[in-house]
Structure formats: C-alpha cells, structure tokens
Coordinates of C-alpha atoms in Angstrom, one line a residue:
X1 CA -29.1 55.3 43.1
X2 CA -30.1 57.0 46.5
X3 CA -29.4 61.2 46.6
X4 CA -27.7 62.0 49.9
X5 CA -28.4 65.5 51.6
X6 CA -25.9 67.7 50.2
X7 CA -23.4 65.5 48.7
X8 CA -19.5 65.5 48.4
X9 CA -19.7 66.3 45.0
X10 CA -23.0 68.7 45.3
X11 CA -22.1 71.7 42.8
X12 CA -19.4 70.0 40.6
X13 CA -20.0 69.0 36.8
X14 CA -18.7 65.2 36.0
X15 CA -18.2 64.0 32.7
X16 CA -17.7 60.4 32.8
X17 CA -16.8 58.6 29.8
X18 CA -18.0 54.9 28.8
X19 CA -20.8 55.3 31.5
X20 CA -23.2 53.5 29.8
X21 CA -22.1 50.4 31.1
X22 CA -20.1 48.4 34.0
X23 CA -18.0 50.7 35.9
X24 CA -18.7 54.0 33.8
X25 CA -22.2 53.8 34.8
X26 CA -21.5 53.1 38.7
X27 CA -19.4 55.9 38.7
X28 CA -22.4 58.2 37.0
X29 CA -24.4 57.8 39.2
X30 CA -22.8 57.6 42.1
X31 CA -21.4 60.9 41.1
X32 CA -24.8 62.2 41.1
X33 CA -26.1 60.3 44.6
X34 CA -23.6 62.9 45.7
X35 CA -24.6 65.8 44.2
X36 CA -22.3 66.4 41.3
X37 CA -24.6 67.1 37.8
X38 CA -23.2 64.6 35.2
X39 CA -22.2 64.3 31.4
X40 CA -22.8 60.5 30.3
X41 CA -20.8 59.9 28.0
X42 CA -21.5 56.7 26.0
X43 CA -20.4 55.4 22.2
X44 CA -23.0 52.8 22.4
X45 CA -20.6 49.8 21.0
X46 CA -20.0 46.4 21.9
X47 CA -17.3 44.9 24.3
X48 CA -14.9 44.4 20.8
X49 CA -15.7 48.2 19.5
X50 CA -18.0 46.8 16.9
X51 CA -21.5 48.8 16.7
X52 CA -24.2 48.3 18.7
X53 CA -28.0 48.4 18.3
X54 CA -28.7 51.1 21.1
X55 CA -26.7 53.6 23.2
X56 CA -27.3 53.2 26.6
X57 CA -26.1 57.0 27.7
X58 CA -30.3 58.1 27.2
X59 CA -31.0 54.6 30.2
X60 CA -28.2 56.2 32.5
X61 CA -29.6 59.7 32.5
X62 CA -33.0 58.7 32.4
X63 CA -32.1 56.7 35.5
X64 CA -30.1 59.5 37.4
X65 CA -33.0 61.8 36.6
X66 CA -35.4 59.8 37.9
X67 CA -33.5 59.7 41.0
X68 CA -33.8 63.1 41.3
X69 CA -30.6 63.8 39.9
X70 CA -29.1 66.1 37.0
X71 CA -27.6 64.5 34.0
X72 CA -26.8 65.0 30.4
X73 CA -26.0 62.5 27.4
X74 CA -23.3 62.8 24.9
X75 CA -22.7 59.8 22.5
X76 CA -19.5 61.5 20.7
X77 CA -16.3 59.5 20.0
X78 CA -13.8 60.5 22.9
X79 CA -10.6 58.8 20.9
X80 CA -11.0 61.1 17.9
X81 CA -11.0 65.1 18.5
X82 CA -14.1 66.5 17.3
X83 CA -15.8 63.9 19.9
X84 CA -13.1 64.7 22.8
X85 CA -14.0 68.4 22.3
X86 CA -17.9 68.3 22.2
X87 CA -17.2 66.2 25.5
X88 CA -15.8 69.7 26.6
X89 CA -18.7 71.6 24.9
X90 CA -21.3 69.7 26.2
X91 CA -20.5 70.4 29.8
X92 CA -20.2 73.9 29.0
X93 CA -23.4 74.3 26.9
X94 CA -25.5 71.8 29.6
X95 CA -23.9 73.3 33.1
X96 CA -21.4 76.3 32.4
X97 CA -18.7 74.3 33.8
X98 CA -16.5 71.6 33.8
X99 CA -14.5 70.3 37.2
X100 CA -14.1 66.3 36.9
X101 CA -13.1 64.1 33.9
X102 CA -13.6 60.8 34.5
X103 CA -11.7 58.3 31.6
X104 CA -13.1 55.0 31.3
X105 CA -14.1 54.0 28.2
X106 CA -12.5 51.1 26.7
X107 CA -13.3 47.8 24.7
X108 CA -10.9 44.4 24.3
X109 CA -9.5 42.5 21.3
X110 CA -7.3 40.1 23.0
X111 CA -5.0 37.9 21.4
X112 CA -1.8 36.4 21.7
X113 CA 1.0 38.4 20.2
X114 CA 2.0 36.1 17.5
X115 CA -1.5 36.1 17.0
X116 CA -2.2 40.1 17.5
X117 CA -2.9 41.7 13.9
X118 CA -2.5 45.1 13.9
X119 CA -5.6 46.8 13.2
X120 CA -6.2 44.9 17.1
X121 CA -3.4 46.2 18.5
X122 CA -4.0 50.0 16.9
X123 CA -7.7 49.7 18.2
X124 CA -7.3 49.0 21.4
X125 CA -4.5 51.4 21.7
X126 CA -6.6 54.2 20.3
X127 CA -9.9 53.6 22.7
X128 CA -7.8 53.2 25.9
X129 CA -5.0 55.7 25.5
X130 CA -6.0 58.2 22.9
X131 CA -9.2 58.1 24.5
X132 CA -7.4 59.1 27.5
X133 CA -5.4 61.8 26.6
X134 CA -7.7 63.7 23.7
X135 CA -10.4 64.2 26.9
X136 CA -7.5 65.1 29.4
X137 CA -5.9 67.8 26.7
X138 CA -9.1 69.1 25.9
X139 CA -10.5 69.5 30.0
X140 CA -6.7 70.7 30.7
X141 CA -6.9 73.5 27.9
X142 CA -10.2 74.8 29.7
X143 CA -9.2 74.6 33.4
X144 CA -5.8 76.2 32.0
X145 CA -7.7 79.3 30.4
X146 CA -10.0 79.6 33.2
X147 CA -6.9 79.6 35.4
X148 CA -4.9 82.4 33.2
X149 CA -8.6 84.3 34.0
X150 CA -8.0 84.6 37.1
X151 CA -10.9 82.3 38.4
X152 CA -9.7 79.4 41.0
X153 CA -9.7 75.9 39.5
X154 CA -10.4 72.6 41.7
X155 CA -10.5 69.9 38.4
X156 CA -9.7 66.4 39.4
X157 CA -8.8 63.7 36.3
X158 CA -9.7 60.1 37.5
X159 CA -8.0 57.7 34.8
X160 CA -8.7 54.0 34.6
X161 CA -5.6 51.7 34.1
X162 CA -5.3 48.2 35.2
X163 CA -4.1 45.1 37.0
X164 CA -2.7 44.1 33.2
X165 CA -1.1 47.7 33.1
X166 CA 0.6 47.2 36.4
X167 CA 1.7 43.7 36.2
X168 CA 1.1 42.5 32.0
X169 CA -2.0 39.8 31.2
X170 CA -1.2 37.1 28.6
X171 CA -3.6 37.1 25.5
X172 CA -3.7 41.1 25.8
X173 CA 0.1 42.3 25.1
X174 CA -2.3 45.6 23.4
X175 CA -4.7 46.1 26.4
X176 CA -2.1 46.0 29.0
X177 CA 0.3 48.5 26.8
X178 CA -2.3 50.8 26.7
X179 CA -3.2 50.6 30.7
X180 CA 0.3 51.0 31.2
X181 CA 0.8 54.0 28.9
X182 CA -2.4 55.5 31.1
X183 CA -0.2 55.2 34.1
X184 CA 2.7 57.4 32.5
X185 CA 0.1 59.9 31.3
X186 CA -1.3 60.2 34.5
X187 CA 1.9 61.3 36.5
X188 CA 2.8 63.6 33.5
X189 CA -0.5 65.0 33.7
X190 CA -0.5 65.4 37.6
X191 CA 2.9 67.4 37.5
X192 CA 1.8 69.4 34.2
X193 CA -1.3 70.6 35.3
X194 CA -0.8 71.3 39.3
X195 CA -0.1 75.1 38.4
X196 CA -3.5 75.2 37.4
X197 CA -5.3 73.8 40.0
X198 CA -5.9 70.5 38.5
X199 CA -5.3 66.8 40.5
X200 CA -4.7 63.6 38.7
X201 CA -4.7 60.4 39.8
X202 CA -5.6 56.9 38.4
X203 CA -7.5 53.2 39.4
X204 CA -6.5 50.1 38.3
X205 CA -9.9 48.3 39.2
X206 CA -11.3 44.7 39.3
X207 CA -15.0 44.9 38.7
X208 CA -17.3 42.6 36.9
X209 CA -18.2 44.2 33.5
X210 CA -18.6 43.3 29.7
X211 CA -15.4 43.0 29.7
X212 CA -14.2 41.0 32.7
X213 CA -17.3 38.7 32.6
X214 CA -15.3 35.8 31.2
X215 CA -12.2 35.8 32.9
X216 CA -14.4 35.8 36.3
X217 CA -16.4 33.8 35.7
X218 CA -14.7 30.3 36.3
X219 CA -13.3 31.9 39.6
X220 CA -16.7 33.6 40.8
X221 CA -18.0 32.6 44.0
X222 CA -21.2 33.1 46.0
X223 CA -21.3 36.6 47.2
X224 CA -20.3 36.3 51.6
X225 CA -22.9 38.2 53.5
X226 CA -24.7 39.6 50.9
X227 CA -21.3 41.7 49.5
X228 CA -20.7 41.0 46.0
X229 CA -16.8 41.6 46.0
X230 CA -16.6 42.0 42.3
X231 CA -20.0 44.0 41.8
X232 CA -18.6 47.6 39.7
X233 CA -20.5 49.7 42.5
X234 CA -17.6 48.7 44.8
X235 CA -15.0 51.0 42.9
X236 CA -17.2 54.0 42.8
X237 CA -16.7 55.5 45.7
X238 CA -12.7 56.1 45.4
X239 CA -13.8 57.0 42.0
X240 CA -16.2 59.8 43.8
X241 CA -13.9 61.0 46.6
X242 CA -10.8 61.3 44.0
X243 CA -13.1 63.5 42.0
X244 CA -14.2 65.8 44.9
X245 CA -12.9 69.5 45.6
X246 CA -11.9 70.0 49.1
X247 CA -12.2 66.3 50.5
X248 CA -9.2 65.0 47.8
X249 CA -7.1 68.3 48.1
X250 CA -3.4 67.3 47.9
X251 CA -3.7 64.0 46.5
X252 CA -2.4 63.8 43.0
X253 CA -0.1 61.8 40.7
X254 CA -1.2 58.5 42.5
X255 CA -2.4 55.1 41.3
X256 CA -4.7 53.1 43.5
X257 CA -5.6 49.4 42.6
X258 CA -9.3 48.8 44.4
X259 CA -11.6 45.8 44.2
X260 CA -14.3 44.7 46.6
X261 CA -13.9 46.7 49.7
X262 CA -10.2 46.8 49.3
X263 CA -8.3 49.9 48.5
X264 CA -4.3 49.9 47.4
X265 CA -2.1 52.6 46.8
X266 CA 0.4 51.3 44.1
X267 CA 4.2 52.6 44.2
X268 CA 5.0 52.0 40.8
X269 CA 8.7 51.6 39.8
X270 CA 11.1 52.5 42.6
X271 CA 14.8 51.8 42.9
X272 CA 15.9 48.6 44.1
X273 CA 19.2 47.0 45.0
X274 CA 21.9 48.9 43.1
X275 CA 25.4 48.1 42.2
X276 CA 27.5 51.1 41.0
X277 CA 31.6 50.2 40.0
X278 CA 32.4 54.0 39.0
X279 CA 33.6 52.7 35.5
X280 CA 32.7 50.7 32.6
X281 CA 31.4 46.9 33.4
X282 CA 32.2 44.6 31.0
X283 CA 29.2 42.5 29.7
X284 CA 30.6 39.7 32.4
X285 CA 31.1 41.7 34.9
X286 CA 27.5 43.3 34.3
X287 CA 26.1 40.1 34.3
X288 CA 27.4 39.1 37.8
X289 CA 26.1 42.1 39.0
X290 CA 23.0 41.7 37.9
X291 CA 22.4 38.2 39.4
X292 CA 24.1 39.6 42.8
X293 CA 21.1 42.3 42.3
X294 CA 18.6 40.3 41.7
X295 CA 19.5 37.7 44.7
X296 CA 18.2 41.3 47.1
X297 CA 15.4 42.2 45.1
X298 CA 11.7 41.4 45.6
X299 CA 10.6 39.3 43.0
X300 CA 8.2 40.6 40.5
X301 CA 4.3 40.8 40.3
X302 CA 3.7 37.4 38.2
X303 CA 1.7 38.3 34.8
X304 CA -1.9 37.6 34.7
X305 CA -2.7 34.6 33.5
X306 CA 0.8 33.2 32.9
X307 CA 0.2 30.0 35.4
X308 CA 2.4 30.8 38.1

C-alpha cells in the first residue's frame, strides 16, 4: 500500500466489510493509500462460513498502519443486527463519522439445485443479502438523522453483486439469487436515500479470491506484461472513486461489472421488442407473439457455466 499526497478519499471514514481477505482487503487499503481512515471489518471464517482459526481484520490494520495509514478492526457479524449496528458504532466511537459503506462480505455453498439443502440456500442468502441490507439500513438511519440535523451528507454505498447475479451460474442457484437481490436493493437504495445526500451504486467484479480460486484456475493464464488481469487490486480503484465525495457526485443507482483493467456499466433490464393488440390474446395468439418478439430481440447473456 503506497499513501499518495492528499488523497481522493483524504478525510472520509470507510467501513469495508469482509476486508480481511481477497477483494475486501484491496479495497481497505486502497481506501486508505487515498486518504480515507478505515473500519476493517472481518468475521474471520472460512470460504463455506465455517469458523476459522484467526481473524485477519488485526493483519489488515496492522498493515494499513504501518503504511502510515489510519485503520480500525471490528470482527462483528454484519448479517445479524447487533453486529450491523456496532459496524455503525465503531466508526462513530473510532472517527466521529461515517461517509462510505462498503458491502462485501460473502462465503459460497454451491450446489446444484436438486442438490441444494436448505440450510445452503438460507446461508448464503443471509451472508450476501442480509448482510447487505442490515449495514445499508443501519449507515442510511445515521446519514438520515445527520441529514434531518441540518449537517450536509456526502455517503456513498458501494455493493458487491456479480457476474452470476447478472447473468445466473450453474451449481450456485443460492449465490446468484442473492447477487441478484443486491442489484434490486441497490437501485431501491439509490432512489430512497438521494434526499439525504447518500449515492449508491454496485460492482459485479471478477477477481481471484478464496472464493473464485477454483473456478479460475483451469482458465488462468500467465499474467501479459507483468499485469495480472484477475489480481483483486484491479477492482479497487472503481471501488475507491465510487466511494469518494466530490469526484463521484451524481453517479448513483448504477451497476458496473469491472475485471482486469476493464470497466462496464451494466443496463440491467430494459424494454425490448414489444407487441401490444389493445385486447385480450389468447394463449395462441400470445404465443405467436412471443416467438415474433423474440425473432428482434438480442439473445440473452448465456449462464455461467452452462456449456454454451
């Protein structure tokens, strides 16, 4: 982590959830390279949720701080309340303010759906979108009251979805239902909370972690001129400018996919071809129309992993 002068972020407080890992813990500390004093949030469990020996929030901080930077850690559980609140409280208590929430955390229990117990499904479901909102409702409650105080608000939400919430991944029917819930949340969020001076926007990111290690790693190739394409640093710096004050002003209720040094902004569902007979169809009649339709529309986004 190298400190630049000043910083985009230089002022702000960043929690960051699931930073002590993968992409949480590029983000951390690239958050603080720029400035921003961060919360490190950190469970300390394993890639399937189970319990792990150590937390590694005390290794990011350490490392920020040794940087030069500013960092605190907080090893509460962001899916259930008390921990979503003392993310909140921790900020508070450590910098007297809270202005970016980063939401990252998240584990995989993949399976195919016939296969899919659910005590999988409910877990999954719990880390990524509970986990999600419970930090969102709990940063929107304090920007909201700080807003009703009179004093101006410049939050930023960064969520993390992904490629499986945009387009489906077989052998994860649970993951990729709870990155596309994250995408509804985040454009319910982003028109909620504008009044209050609060932007939110999402990723949907393609990084090497813990949790991607094994799907790329029968498609990893040697990094071209010394730029590792899949390396989790690569997605931090959207990550950073999206959680900025005045550089990211106006940009809200978007979804960006990013990977390597490439950077997407997604358009989600829009209308297509559309056939409209002013009465009732009858389910024939529908049906005709429907493969008239789908003769002018662009053909879908094939599911991960379903051999197309």
């Amino acid at each position: 982590m190298e400190r630049t002068g000043g910083g985009l972020c230089a002022g702000r407080v960043v929690a960051v959830t699931g930073a002590g890992r993968g992409l949480g813990r590029a983000h951390a500390l690239a958050y603080a390279a720029e400035g921003a004093r961060v919360v490190v949030n950190d469970l300390g469990v394993g890639p399937d949720g189970a319990p792990a020996p150590d937390s590694p929030a005390a290794r990011v901080v350490r490392e920020i701080e040794e940087a030069g930077g500013t960092a605190v850690a907080h090893g509460g559980d962001i899916a259930a309340p008390d921990g979503a609140a003392s993310l909140v409280d921790t900020a508070l208590a450590a910098f007297g303010r809270l202005d970016t929430l980063v939401n990252n955390a998240g584990f995989l229990r993949d399976r195919m759906l016939v296969n899919l117990a659910e005590d999988d499904w409910d877990a999954v479901l719990r880390v990524h979108l509970t986990g999600h909102f419970l930090p969102l409702r709990q940063a929107a409650a304090y920007w909201r009251a700080e807003a009703k105080a009179g004093r101006t608000v410049t939050a930023r939400v960064v969520n993390t979805s992904s490629g499986a919430g945009l387009a489906g991944s077989v052998g994860q029917g649970n993951y990729s239902a709870a990155k596309a819930g994250i995408l509804g949340l985040t454009l319910v969020a982003a028109a909620e909370l504008a009044r209050y001076g609060v932007q939110v926007n999402a990723i949907a990111p393609a990084a090497r972690t813990r949790m991607t290690e094994a799907t790329f790693a029968a498609t990893m190739t040697a990094p071209r001129s010394g730029f590792d394409a899949m390396a989790p640093q690569n997605v931090a710096p959207l990550v950073v400018w999206l959680g900025s004050g005045t550089p990211s002003a106006g940009v809200t209720g978007r979804v960006f996919e990013v990977e390597g040094g490439r950077i997407t902004v997604m358009d989600g569902w829009r209308p297509g071809p559309t056939a409209d007979k002013a009465a009732r169809w009858t389910p024939a009649g529908a049906g005709t129309a429907v493969r008239e339709l789908l003769a002018r529309a662009e053909p879908p986004r094939p599911v991960y992993g379903a051999g197309r």
